[in-house]
Amino acid sequence: MPDEAFLGLERSLWELELSHCQLTKVPNRALRYLQKLRILDLTGNEINKISPENWRGLEGSLEILILADNSLAKLPLDAFGGLPMVETIDLRGNNLREIDPAFVDVRFGKLYDDFAGGDLIVLTIGVVLILVYEY
C-alpha cells in the first residue's frame, strides 16, 4: 500500500476497513497521519506480526482495532503499546499460540476464561480484548 494512500483524509477519516486486502503487514506508513481514525478493521488479511510501530500516529484516536482472521501466532507484551484510547481489540480467528504472560497483567489486568465457547476474554475497566484459540 502506498505511503500516501490516505493523503488529504488525515483530519476527516474516522473509520477504515481494509479487510480481505491480502495485507501481510499493517500498513503503518499509510496510517500514521490519520489523526481522527477511531476504528481500524484489518479482518481477513495475512498479517503475522504486530508491534508498537504499527500504531504510530494513532495513539490519540484509535478506539477499536479489529485484527480477526489473520495469521498472528504471538502476542508480545508491547504489541499494542502506545494505544491508550483503545477500548476493543478483536483477535478472533488467529492462530495465537503464545501470549506473553505479562501482557495480561500489565495491559489488561484481569483474565476471564470461557472454555465452553473457546473464547478467551481479557477485561479491565473500559477495555475488552477478544481472543479465540483454535485447537
PDB file of C-alpha atoms in Angstrom:
ATOM      1  CA  MET A   1       0.000   0.000   0.000  1.00  0.00           C
ATOM      2  CA  PRO A   2       1.466   3.387  -0.927  1.00  0.00           C
ATOM      3  CA  ASP A   3       2.537   5.640   1.940  1.00  0.00           C
ATOM      4  CA  GLU A   4       0.334   8.414   0.567  1.00  0.00           C
ATOM      5  CA  ALA A   5      -2.778   6.230   0.165  1.00  0.00           C
ATOM      6  CA  PHE A   6      -4.876   8.380   2.507  1.00  0.00           C
ATOM      7  CA  LEU A   7      -3.327  11.754   1.776  1.00  0.00           C
ATOM      8  CA  GLY A   8      -5.886  14.504   2.262  1.00  0.00           C
ATOM      9  CA  LEU A   9      -8.002  12.431   4.656  1.00  0.00           C
ATOM     10  CA  GLU A  10      -5.847  12.982   7.741  1.00  0.00           C
ATOM     11  CA  ARG A  11      -8.442  15.029   9.618  1.00  0.00           C
ATOM     12  CA  SER A  12     -11.656  13.517   8.311  1.00  0.00           C
ATOM     13  CA  LEU A  13     -11.292   9.727   8.135  1.00  0.00           C
ATOM     14  CA  TRP A  14     -12.550   8.156  11.363  1.00  0.00           C
ATOM     15  CA  GLU A  15     -13.306   4.582  10.225  1.00  0.00           C
ATOM     16  CA  LEU A  16     -11.227   2.489   7.842  1.00  0.00           C
ATOM     17  CA  GLU A  17     -11.953  -1.021   6.624  1.00  0.00           C
ATOM     18  CA  LEU A  18      -9.053  -2.807   4.962  1.00  0.00           C
ATOM     19  CA  SER A  19     -10.477  -6.300   5.274  1.00  0.00           C
ATOM     20  CA  HIS A  20      -9.564  -9.090   2.854  1.00  0.00           C
ATOM     21  CA  CYS A  21      -6.895  -6.996   1.101  1.00  0.00           C
ATOM     22  CA  GLN A  22      -4.180  -9.688   1.282  1.00  0.00           C
ATOM     23  CA  LEU A  23      -2.051  -7.483   3.548  1.00  0.00           C
ATOM     24  CA  THR A  24       0.907  -9.284   5.100  1.00  0.00           C
ATOM     25  CA  LYS A  25       1.703  -6.429   7.478  1.00  0.00           C
ATOM     26  CA  VAL A  26      -0.046  -3.443   8.988  1.00  0.00           C
ATOM     27  CA  PRO A  27       0.319  -0.534   6.525  1.00  0.00           C
ATOM     28  CA  ASN A  28       1.611   1.766   9.281  1.00  0.00           C
ATOM     29  CA  ARG A  29       3.236   4.311   6.955  1.00  0.00           C
ATOM     30  CA  ALA A  30      -0.082   4.898   5.205  1.00  0.00           C
ATOM     31  CA  LEU A  31      -1.971   5.104   8.508  1.00  0.00           C
ATOM     32  CA  ARG A  32       0.369   7.247  10.575  1.00  0.00           C
ATOM     33  CA  TYR A  33      -1.178  10.636   9.783  1.00  0.00           C
ATOM     34  CA  LEU A  34      -4.827   9.650  10.253  1.00  0.00           C
ATOM     35  CA  GLN A  35      -5.337  11.790  13.350  1.00  0.00           C
ATOM     36  CA  LYS A  36      -9.085  11.117  13.679  1.00  0.00           C
ATOM     37  CA  LEU A  37      -9.090   7.361  12.989  1.00  0.00           C
ATOM     38  CA  ARG A  38     -11.183   5.663  15.682  1.00  0.00           C
ATOM     39  CA  ILE A  39     -11.962   2.301  14.054  1.00  0.00           C
ATOM     40  CA  LEU A  40      -9.497   0.202  12.068  1.00  0.00           C
ATOM     41  CA  ASP A  41     -10.672  -3.098  10.595  1.00  0.00           C
ATOM     42  CA  LEU A  42      -7.943  -5.359   9.201  1.00  0.00           C
ATOM     43  CA  THR A  43     -10.046  -8.557   9.181  1.00  0.00           C
ATOM     44  CA  GLY A  44      -9.169 -11.428   6.870  1.00  0.00           C
ATOM     45  CA  ASN A  45      -5.666 -10.459   5.839  1.00  0.00           C
ATOM     46  CA  GLU A  46      -2.395 -12.362   6.233  1.00  0.00           C
ATOM     47  CA  ILE A  47      -0.825 -10.218   8.959  1.00  0.00           C
ATOM     48  CA  ASN A  48       1.509 -12.385  11.045  1.00  0.00           C
ATOM     49  CA  LYS A  49       3.304  -9.887  13.275  1.00  0.00           C
ATOM     50  CA  ILE A  50       2.363  -6.764  15.196  1.00  0.00           C
ATOM     51  CA  SER A  51       4.427  -4.268  17.139  1.00  0.00           C
ATOM     52  CA  PRO A  52       4.029  -0.794  18.677  1.00  0.00           C
ATOM     53  CA  GLU A  53       5.429   0.765  15.487  1.00  0.00           C
ATOM     54  CA  ASN A  54       2.265  -0.354  13.682  1.00  0.00           C
ATOM     55  CA  TRP A  55       0.180   2.152  15.626  1.00  0.00           C
ATOM     56  CA  ARG A  56       2.384   5.272  15.466  1.00  0.00           C
ATOM     57  CA  GLY A  57       0.244   8.301  14.783  1.00  0.00           C
ATOM     58  CA  LEU A  58      -2.920   6.562  16.004  1.00  0.00           C
ATOM     59  CA  GLU A  59      -2.141   6.917  19.714  1.00  0.00           C
ATOM     60  CA  GLY A  60      -4.592   9.724  20.381  1.00  0.00           C
ATOM     61  CA  SER A  61      -7.569   8.417  18.449  1.00  0.00           C
ATOM     62  CA  LEU A  62      -7.799   4.645  17.849  1.00  0.00           C
ATOM     63  CA  GLU A  63     -10.568   3.067  19.956  1.00  0.00           C
ATOM     64  CA  ILE A  64     -11.439  -0.140  18.100  1.00  0.00           C
ATOM     65  CA  LEU A  65      -8.885  -2.390  16.414  1.00  0.00           C
ATOM     66  CA  ILE A  66     -10.071  -5.469  14.535  1.00  0.00           C
ATOM     67  CA  LEU A  67      -7.405  -7.987  13.568  1.00  0.00           C
ATOM     68  CA  ALA A  68      -9.706 -11.012  13.260  1.00  0.00           C
ATOM     69  CA  ASP A  69      -8.890 -13.849  10.848  1.00  0.00           C
ATOM     70  CA  ASN A  70      -5.237 -13.027  10.275  1.00  0.00           C
ATOM     71  CA  SER A  71      -2.119 -15.161  10.817  1.00  0.00           C
ATOM     72  CA  LEU A  72      -0.987 -13.923  14.218  1.00  0.00           C
ATOM     73  CA  ALA A  73       0.721 -16.629  16.269  1.00  0.00           C
ATOM     74  CA  LYS A  74       2.331 -14.489  19.004  1.00  0.00           C
ATOM     75  CA  LEU A  75       1.131 -11.616  21.137  1.00  0.00           C
ATOM     76  CA  PRO A  76       4.170  -9.851  22.606  1.00  0.00           C
ATOM     77  CA  LEU A  77       3.898  -7.679  25.707  1.00  0.00           C
ATOM     78  CA  ASP A  78       4.234  -4.437  23.767  1.00  0.00           C
ATOM     79  CA  ALA A  79       2.000  -5.449  20.830  1.00  0.00           C
ATOM     80  CA  PHE A  80      -0.438  -2.616  21.433  1.00  0.00           C
ATOM     81  CA  GLY A  81       1.954  -0.245  23.152  1.00  0.00           C
ATOM     82  CA  GLY A  82       1.046   3.387  22.824  1.00  0.00           C
ATOM     83  CA  LEU A  83      -2.698   2.912  22.312  1.00  0.00           C
ATOM     84  CA  PRO A  84      -4.184   4.463  25.467  1.00  0.00           C
ATOM     85  CA  MET A  85      -7.559   5.194  23.837  1.00  0.00           C
ATOM     86  CA  VAL A  86      -8.221   1.628  22.643  1.00  0.00           C
ATOM     87  CA  GLU A  87     -11.371   0.045  24.048  1.00  0.00           C
ATOM     88  CA  THR A  88     -11.693  -3.102  21.945  1.00  0.00           C
ATOM     89  CA  ILE A  89      -9.158  -5.332  20.226  1.00  0.00           C
ATOM     90  CA  ASP A  90     -10.599  -8.265  18.297  1.00  0.00           C
ATOM     91  CA  LEU A  91      -8.180 -11.115  17.583  1.00  0.00           C
ATOM     92  CA  ARG A  92     -10.688 -13.867  16.814  1.00  0.00           C
ATOM     93  CA  GLY A  93      -9.731 -16.431  14.207  1.00  0.00           C
ATOM     94  CA  ASN A  94      -5.977 -16.058  14.582  1.00  0.00           C
ATOM     95  CA  ASN A  95      -3.539 -18.850  15.246  1.00  0.00           C
ATOM     96  CA  LEU A  96      -2.397 -17.470  18.598  1.00  0.00           C
ATOM     97  CA  ARG A  97      -0.134 -19.919  20.382  1.00  0.00           C
ATOM     98  CA  GLU A  98       1.942 -17.592  22.521  1.00  0.00           C
ATOM     99  CA  ILE A  99       0.895 -14.671  24.679  1.00  0.00           C
ATOM    100  CA  ASP A 100       3.446 -13.006  26.917  1.00  0.00           C
ATOM    101  CA  PRO A 101       2.125 -13.707  30.457  1.00  0.00           C
ATOM    102  CA  ALA A 102       2.923 -10.147  31.499  1.00  0.00           C
ATOM    103  CA  PHE A 103       0.663  -8.896  28.702  1.00  0.00           C
ATOM    104  CA  VAL A 104      -2.440  -9.775  30.671  1.00  0.00           C
ATOM    105  CA  ASP A 105      -1.154  -8.329  33.945  1.00  0.00           C
ATOM    106  CA  VAL A 106       0.324  -5.140  32.535  1.00  0.00           C
ATOM    107  CA  ARG A 107      -2.044  -4.223  29.728  1.00  0.00           C
ATOM    108  CA  PHE A 108      -5.440  -5.585  30.623  1.00  0.00           C
ATOM    109  CA  GLY A 109      -5.488  -6.536  34.283  1.00  0.00           C
ATOM    110  CA  LYS A 110      -7.926  -9.370  34.901  1.00  0.00           C
ATOM    111  CA  LEU A 111      -8.308 -12.560  32.873  1.00  0.00           C
ATOM    112  CA  TYR A 112     -11.590 -14.349  32.262  1.00  0.00           C
ATOM    113  CA  ASP A 113     -11.740 -17.686  30.517  1.00  0.00           C
ATOM    114  CA  ASP A 114     -14.744 -19.313  28.843  1.00  0.00           C
ATOM    115  CA  PHE A 115     -13.550 -22.688  27.590  1.00  0.00           C
ATOM    116  CA  ALA A 116     -17.039 -23.804  26.543  1.00  0.00           C
ATOM    117  CA  GLY A 117     -17.133 -21.324  23.693  1.00  0.00           C
ATOM    118  CA  GLY A 118     -13.387 -21.300  23.119  1.00  0.00           C
ATOM    119  CA  ASP A 119     -13.277 -17.587  23.817  1.00  0.00           C
ATOM    120  CA  LEU A 120     -10.543 -16.154  25.982  1.00  0.00           C
ATOM    121  CA  ILE A 121     -11.615 -12.698  27.057  1.00  0.00           C
ATOM    122  CA  VAL A 122      -9.387 -10.259  28.882  1.00  0.00           C
ATOM    123  CA  LEU A 123     -11.161  -7.370  30.569  1.00  0.00           C
ATOM    124  CA  THR A 124     -10.427  -4.263  32.524  1.00  0.00           C
ATOM    125  CA  ILE A 125     -12.492  -1.142  33.039  1.00  0.00           C
ATOM    126  CA  GLY A 126     -13.450   0.153  29.605  1.00  0.00           C
ATOM    127  CA  VAL A 127     -11.218  -2.262  27.703  1.00  0.00           C
ATOM    128  CA  VAL A 128     -12.128  -5.551  26.059  1.00  0.00           C
ATOM    129  CA  LEU A 129      -9.685  -7.864  24.317  1.00  0.00           C
ATOM    130  CA  ILE A 130     -11.270 -10.786  22.493  1.00  0.00           C
ATOM    131  CA  LEU A 131      -9.159 -13.819  21.644  1.00  0.00           C
ATOM    132  CA  VAL A 132     -10.300 -17.135  20.283  1.00  0.00           C
ATOM    133  CA  TYR A 133      -7.951 -20.089  20.461  1.00  0.00           C
ATOM    134  CA  GLU A 134      -8.225 -22.588  17.650  1.00  0.00           C
ATOM    135  CA  TYR A 135      -7.389 -26.112  18.792  1.00  0.00           C
TER     136      TYR A 135
END
